[in-house]
Amino acid sequence: MGKESNKQKLPKTAVATENTLAAAARRNFLKKGVLLAAAGSSGVATAETLKVEPWSKQLGRSVVSHPYGMPSPFESNVVRRNVPWLTADTHSSISFTPLHELKGIITPNGLVFERYHAGVPDIDPTAHRLLIHGDVERELVLDMDAITAFPSVTVIRFLECPANGGMEWRGAQMEAVQFTHGMLSCCEWTGVPLKVILQEAGIRPSGKWILAEGADGAAMTRSIPLEKALDDALLVYAQNGERLRPEQGYPLRLFNPGWEGNTSVKWLRRLKIGDQPWHHREETSKYTDLMADGNARRFTWVMEANSVILSPCPEKPWTGQRRPLYEIEGIAWSGRGRIRHVDISDDGGNNWRRAQLKGLHLPKCLTRFSLLYEWDGAPKLLQSRVTDETGYVQPTLAQLRQVRGVESIYHKNSIHTWGLSADGKVRNVQIS
Amino acid sequence: MGKESNKQKLPKTAVATENTLAAAARRNFLKKGVLLAAAGSSGVATAETLKVEPWSKQLGRSVVSHPYGMPSPFESNVVRRNVPWLTADTHSSISFTPLHELKGIITPNGLVFERYHAGVPDIDPTAHRLLIHGDVERELVLDMDAITAFPSVTVIRFLECPANGGMEWRGAQMEAVQFTHGMLSCCEWTGVPLKVILQEAGIRPSGKWILAEGADGAAMTRSIPLEKALDDALLVYAQNGERLRPEQGYPLRLFNPGWEGNTSVKWLRRLKIGDQPWHHREETSKYTDLMADGNARRFTWVMEANSVILSPCPEKPWTGQRRPLYEIEGIAWSGRGRIRHVDISDDGGNNWRRAQLKGLHLPKCLTRFSLLYEWDGAPKLLQSRVTDETGYVQPTLAQLRQVRGVESIYHKNSIHTWGLSADGKVRNVQIS
């Protein structure tokens, strides 16, 4: 990660500093001057009439009340949610991150989306072992003490299920960004480079693929090419500082930055090295893309560039008092690297304006974009379109369907459209 | 934050990339070759004898079990802790972050240290107001909707109570890094630059200071110079993505990056602009430093550069099976900016070796350092010494006492010494 700060590959114009954004906002807010109600104006208290609330007149909770803290009870609506009809059972199912409620790029651990196939096991870390076998010089069985004794590395990277947006392939369906894009989170991950562990075992010349297996009841498996293992794959045990959460693979997870979340096998118990992929369920029946000609795309690991507007969105409409200036804000991400730029349209893709990137813009990591926007109160079709550092441009839904048909479930990364009504409400619409 | 990636002020030699660290580790681990037990060696299972644990044979918890997730029950010891004798009451007290259990730079919200003076209020965000008055052109009363409508900025910054280490001024006392250094956390904070809000109010020429007041029962106040308000002070409402935690000021907090945590007034309800400081309790009786000559230092806002080794430490000893190579790891931080470098001594400060910086190294932010270390098994006096980008060098305790005497409570940032015994245990020692 040190190299992230050592050089800057992106053109400077694509990057907003805090200061330029603040300055732009200030100029505009001041010019308009009506965003804020001055004290004493209609319905607004003054220093003299401002109410002293009860919490200013009493003792609160003490320092021993919450050894591990929790959100305010007033934030009880900010939770992961599932879609009851989406899966046959809640033990092989999905919960979605409330992206619209979040700021910055870190997803707090309690809100990271979930996807698993036999429920969440509560694994005793002292009993957990990682077996490394197959085409290796030395078969290894490692406990967590051995794994955490290796020098650690830490990166901030997104994690996305390739089925994210899958419900939208054939038409707009979900009236909530939590469900259209919420199989997506971003955390600080700490672990050991997989290549370090593999070199301890010694890969034989015949070893070209790795089978990763989980210790949950599903014993989920994926075949991983050795190239990824020797590139940036990690064996992670910490997430946003603390140990992995149970639903994220506690105590040990394979993490393949930028790749299908499904390949980042949780509760990792086994790595078998072989000369070819294993063609198990999760890379044949599932996590493949049925094309119009009846063939299926397979091993489509990389999560290609995607973006979505979070303000406004169905759950965060602009229905309050009209303001002269709004901040259109959202997130962009690419499994291939950094975000180069993001463009915004308010007319369904005919005209585009360059957004500003805010804060850190790390590779394979959520990146915030922002556009200060004077909404004239007319209905709009709002879209964001990301271009990543490889030059890949987020496609329209029509372009995606032209190549992939409509039978796919996975890898729907097309430009998303929000219909903003005159009353400020936002609907999920699709433009063919 | 964009500018953090635009240029790199530090010499490249001070920065370790993931790759160089991994490569160094690999070389050394391979050379020594005894860190890991090969399968089948004494007491180690093989692929054939490896136990299949019960969690691999049953369903776990379902996707609806934890709308807001929690850590594994096996991590129940990773909590904030208080020191019962330290304060007269638990409503005006402190809890400490378990730094030794954390990785990376993000402190998860549930473990961010606490310090407050009348307990934690549960404030209704819809009722909360921020009053801005005094030497302003327009008195303002803002609700949370008005504040969050401004374009937001996001930064990762540490937060430290200036009393951190205060129990150690006169001698080593606490046998735990959680208590010697745990009034320290680091989060991603999102909010509005204070300068933007102040320009909405319009500061009169007489306005030079700001009184910030909290809405808790203590109505805590601090005087903040206008220069800081116009520099990098923020009104924050989100922390690691989600809304502030109650104990961190929900729904609104002043945040002064790099300054005494006490100045980052929580539950912020009022900003009064005036021509001089107010000399309230928290800047006279408290948060001042009594010197040997009877005078007190005042308005000592900046948290100067500090560092501590977390592996090993009293709670993370090296008592397990002897290894040929250990990673000495720790954290450094400076309220003045970035970390330039960190040096490690194993002989109480006579000889020093340059550590590597790992991961992101942002200004006013925790930065991880690391040194691969061949411990010969003899007792050692381990120290870390940070130099920040201004050239400030972390002082010895003797140097600090020479200038500040022994009556101080705050701003003890001297080099910390861990005594490593031959049995791998670590004690808190002080070298005069």
JSON list of N, CA and C in Angstrom, two decimals, chain B residues 312-337:
[
{"chain": "B", "resi": 312, "resn": "PRO", "atom": "N", "xyz": [6.07, -7.42, 20.65]},
{"chain": "B", "resi": 312, "resn": "PRO", "atom": "CA", "xyz": [5.38, -7.93, 21.82]},
{"chain": "B", "resi": 312, "resn": "PRO", "atom": "C", "xyz": [4.94, -6.79, 22.74]},
{"chain": "B", "resi": 313, "resn": "CYS", "atom": "N", "xyz": [4.08, -7.09, 23.67]},
{"chain": "B", "resi": 313, "resn": "CYS", "atom": "CA", "xyz": [3.68, -6.17, 24.74]},
{"chain": "B", "resi": 313, "resn": "CYS", "atom": "C", "xyz": [3.19, -7.05, 25.89]},
{"chain": "B", "resi": 314, "resn": "PRO", "atom": "N", "xyz": [2.88, -6.47, 27.04]},
{"chain": "B", "resi": 314, "resn": "PRO", "atom": "CA", "xyz": [2.51, -7.34, 28.18]},
{"chain": "B", "resi": 314, "resn": "PRO", "atom": "C", "xyz": [1.38, -8.31, 27.84]},
{"chain": "B", "resi": 315, "resn": "GLU", "atom": "N", "xyz": [0.39, -7.85, 27.05]},
{"chain": "B", "resi": 315, "resn": "GLU", "atom": "CA", "xyz": [-0.73, -8.75, 26.73]},
{"chain": "B", "resi": 315, "resn": "GLU", "atom": "C", "xyz": [-0.43, -9.66, 25.54]},
{"chain": "B", "resi": 316, "resn": "LYS", "atom": "N", "xyz": [0.62, -9.39, 24.79]},
{"chain": "B", "resi": 316, "resn": "LYS", "atom": "CA", "xyz": [1.00, -10.23, 23.65]},
{"chain": "B", "resi": 316, "resn": "LYS", "atom": "C", "xyz": [2.47, -10.63, 23.77]},
{"chain": "B", "resi": 317, "resn": "PRO", "atom": "N", "xyz": [2.77, -11.48, 24.75]},
{"chain": "B", "resi": 317, "resn": "PRO", "atom": "CA", "xyz": [4.17, -11.87, 24.98]},
{"chain": "B", "resi": 317, "resn": "PRO", "atom": "C", "xyz": [4.65, -12.85, 23.91]},
{"chain": "B", "resi": 318, "resn": "TRP", "atom": "N", "xyz": [5.93, -13.13, 23.95]},
{"chain": "B", "resi": 318, "resn": "TRP", "atom": "CA", "xyz": [6.52, -14.11, 23.03]},
{"chain": "B", "resi": 318, "resn": "TRP", "atom": "C", "xyz": [6.82, -15.40, 23.82]},
{"chain": "B", "resi": 319, "resn": "THR", "atom": "N", "xyz": [5.80, -15.89, 24.49]},
{"chain": "B", "resi": 319, "resn": "THR", "atom": "CA", "xyz": [6.00, -17.03, 25.37]},
{"chain": "B", "resi": 319, "resn": "THR", "atom": "C", "xyz": [5.78, -18.37, 24.70]},
{"chain": "B", "resi": 320, "resn": "GLY", "atom": "N", "xyz": [5.30, -18.39, 23.48]},
{"chain": "B", "resi": 320, "resn": "GLY", "atom": "CA", "xyz": [5.06, -19.64, 22.77]},
{"chain": "B", "resi": 320, "resn": "GLY", "atom": "C", "xyz": [6.36, -20.29, 22.33]},
{"chain": "B", "resi": 321, "resn": "GLN", "atom": "N", "xyz": [6.22, -21.26, 21.46]},
{"chain": "B", "resi": 321, "resn": "GLN", "atom": "CA", "xyz": [7.40, -21.95, 20.92]},
{"chain": "B", "resi": 321, "resn": "GLN", "atom": "C", "xyz": [8.37, -20.93, 20.33]},
{"chain": "B", "resi": 322, "resn": "ARG", "atom": "N", "xyz": [9.64, -21.07, 20.66]},
{"chain": "B", "resi": 322, "resn": "ARG", "atom": "CA", "xyz": [10.65, -20.13, 20.15]},
{"chain": "B", "resi": 322, "resn": "ARG", "atom": "C", "xyz": [10.69, -20.17, 18.63]},
{"chain": "B", "resi": 323, "resn": "ARG", "atom": "N", "xyz": [10.78, -18.98, 18.04]},
{"chain": "B", "resi": 323, "resn": "ARG", "atom": "CA", "xyz": [10.84, -18.87, 16.58]},
{"chain": "B", "resi": 323, "resn": "ARG", "atom": "C", "xyz": [12.14, -18.19, 16.19]},
{"chain": "B", "resi": 324, "resn": "PRO", "atom": "N", "xyz": [12.64, -18.49, 15.00]},
{"chain": "B", "resi": 324, "resn": "PRO", "atom": "CA", "xyz": [13.90, -17.87, 14.59]},
{"chain": "B", "resi": 324, "resn": "PRO", "atom": "C", "xyz": [13.72, -16.40, 14.25]},
{"chain": "B", "resi": 325, "resn": "LEU", "atom": "N", "xyz": [12.47, -16.04, 13.88]},
{"chain": "B", "resi": 325, "resn": "LEU", "atom": "CA", "xyz": [12.25, -14.68, 13.39]},
{"chain": "B", "resi": 325, "resn": "LEU", "atom": "C", "xyz": [10.91, -14.18, 13.93]},
{"chain": "B", "resi": 326, "resn": "TYR", "atom": "N", "xyz": [10.92, -12.97, 14.46]},
{"chain": "B", "resi": 326, "resn": "TYR", "atom": "CA", "xyz": [9.71, -12.35, 15.00]},
{"chain": "B", "resi": 326, "resn": "TYR", "atom": "C", "xyz": [9.44, -11.04, 14.25]},
{"chain": "B", "resi": 327, "resn": "GLU", "atom": "N", "xyz": [8.20, -10.66, 14.19]},
{"chain": "B", "resi": 327, "resn": "GLU", "atom": "CA", "xyz": [7.88, -9.33, 13.69]},
{"chain": "B", "resi": 327, "resn": "GLU", "atom": "C", "xyz": [7.62, -8.41, 14.88]},
{"chain": "B", "resi": 328, "resn": "ILE", "atom": "N", "xyz": [8.51, -7.46, 15.10]},
{"chain": "B", "resi": 328, "resn": "ILE", "atom": "CA", "xyz": [8.21, -6.39, 16.05]},
{"chain": "B", "resi": 328, "resn": "ILE", "atom": "C", "xyz": [7.31, -5.42, 15.32]},
{"chain": "B", "resi": 329, "resn": "GLU", "atom": "N", "xyz": [6.13, -5.20, 15.88]},
{"chain": "B", "resi": 329, "resn": "GLU", "atom": "CA", "xyz": [5.15, -4.35, 15.18]},
{"chain": "B", "resi": 329, "resn": "GLU", "atom": "C", "xyz": [4.57, -3.35, 16.16]},
{"chain": "B", "resi": 330, "resn": "GLY", "atom": "N", "xyz": [4.21, -2.19, 15.64]},
{"chain": "B", "resi": 330, "resn": "GLY", "atom": "CA", "xyz": [3.60, -1.19, 16.50]},
{"chain": "B", "resi": 330, "resn": "GLY", "atom": "C", "xyz": [2.97, -0.07, 15.70]},
{"chain": "B", "resi": 331, "resn": "ILE", "atom": "N", "xyz": [2.58, 0.97, 16.42]},
{"chain": "B", "resi": 331, "resn": "ILE", "atom": "CA", "xyz": [1.93, 2.11, 15.79]},
{"chain": "B", "resi": 331, "resn": "ILE", "atom": "C", "xyz": [2.61, 3.41, 16.18]},
{"chain": "B", "resi": 332, "resn": "ALA", "atom": "N", "xyz": [2.61, 4.34, 15.24]},
{"chain": "B", "resi": 332, "resn": "ALA", "atom": "CA", "xyz": [3.15, 5.68, 15.47]},
{"chain": "B", "resi": 332, "resn": "ALA", "atom": "C", "xyz": [2.12, 6.68, 14.99]},
{"chain": "B", "resi": 333, "resn": "TRP", "atom": "N", "xyz": [2.15, 7.87, 15.58]},
{"chain": "B", "resi": 333, "resn": "TRP", "atom": "CA", "xyz": [1.20, 8.90, 15.18]},
{"chain": "B", "resi": 333, "resn": "TRP", "atom": "C", "xyz": [1.73, 10.27, 15.58]},
{"chain": "B", "resi": 334, "resn": "SER", "atom": "N", "xyz": [1.30, 11.29, 14.87]},
{"chain": "B", "resi": 334, "resn": "SER", "atom": "CA", "xyz": [1.72, 12.67, 15.19]},
{"chain": "B", "resi": 334, "resn": "SER", "atom": "C", "xyz": [0.61, 13.64, 14.84]},
{"chain": "B", "resi": 335, "resn": "GLY", "atom": "N", "xyz": [0.30, 14.52, 15.75]},
{"chain": "B", "resi": 335, "resn": "GLY", "atom": "CA", "xyz": [-0.70, 15.56, 15.51]},
{"chain": "B", "resi": 335, "resn": "GLY", "atom": "C", "xyz": [-0.23, 16.65, 14.57]},
{"chain": "B", "resi": 336, "resn": "ARG", "atom": "N", "xyz": [1.06, 16.58, 14.18]},
{"chain": "B", "resi": 336, "resn": "ARG", "atom": "CA", "xyz": [1.59, 17.59, 13.26]},
{"chain": "B", "resi": 336, "resn": "ARG", "atom": "C", "xyz": [1.58, 17.14, 11.81]},
{"chain": "B", "resi": 337, "resn": "GLY", "atom": "N", "xyz": [1.34, 15.87, 11.55]},
{"chain": "B", "resi": 337, "resn": "GLY", "atom": "CA", "xyz": [1.32, 15.45, 10.15]},
{"chain": "B", "resi": 337, "resn": "GLY", "atom": "C", "xyz": [1.69, 14.00, 10.00]}
]
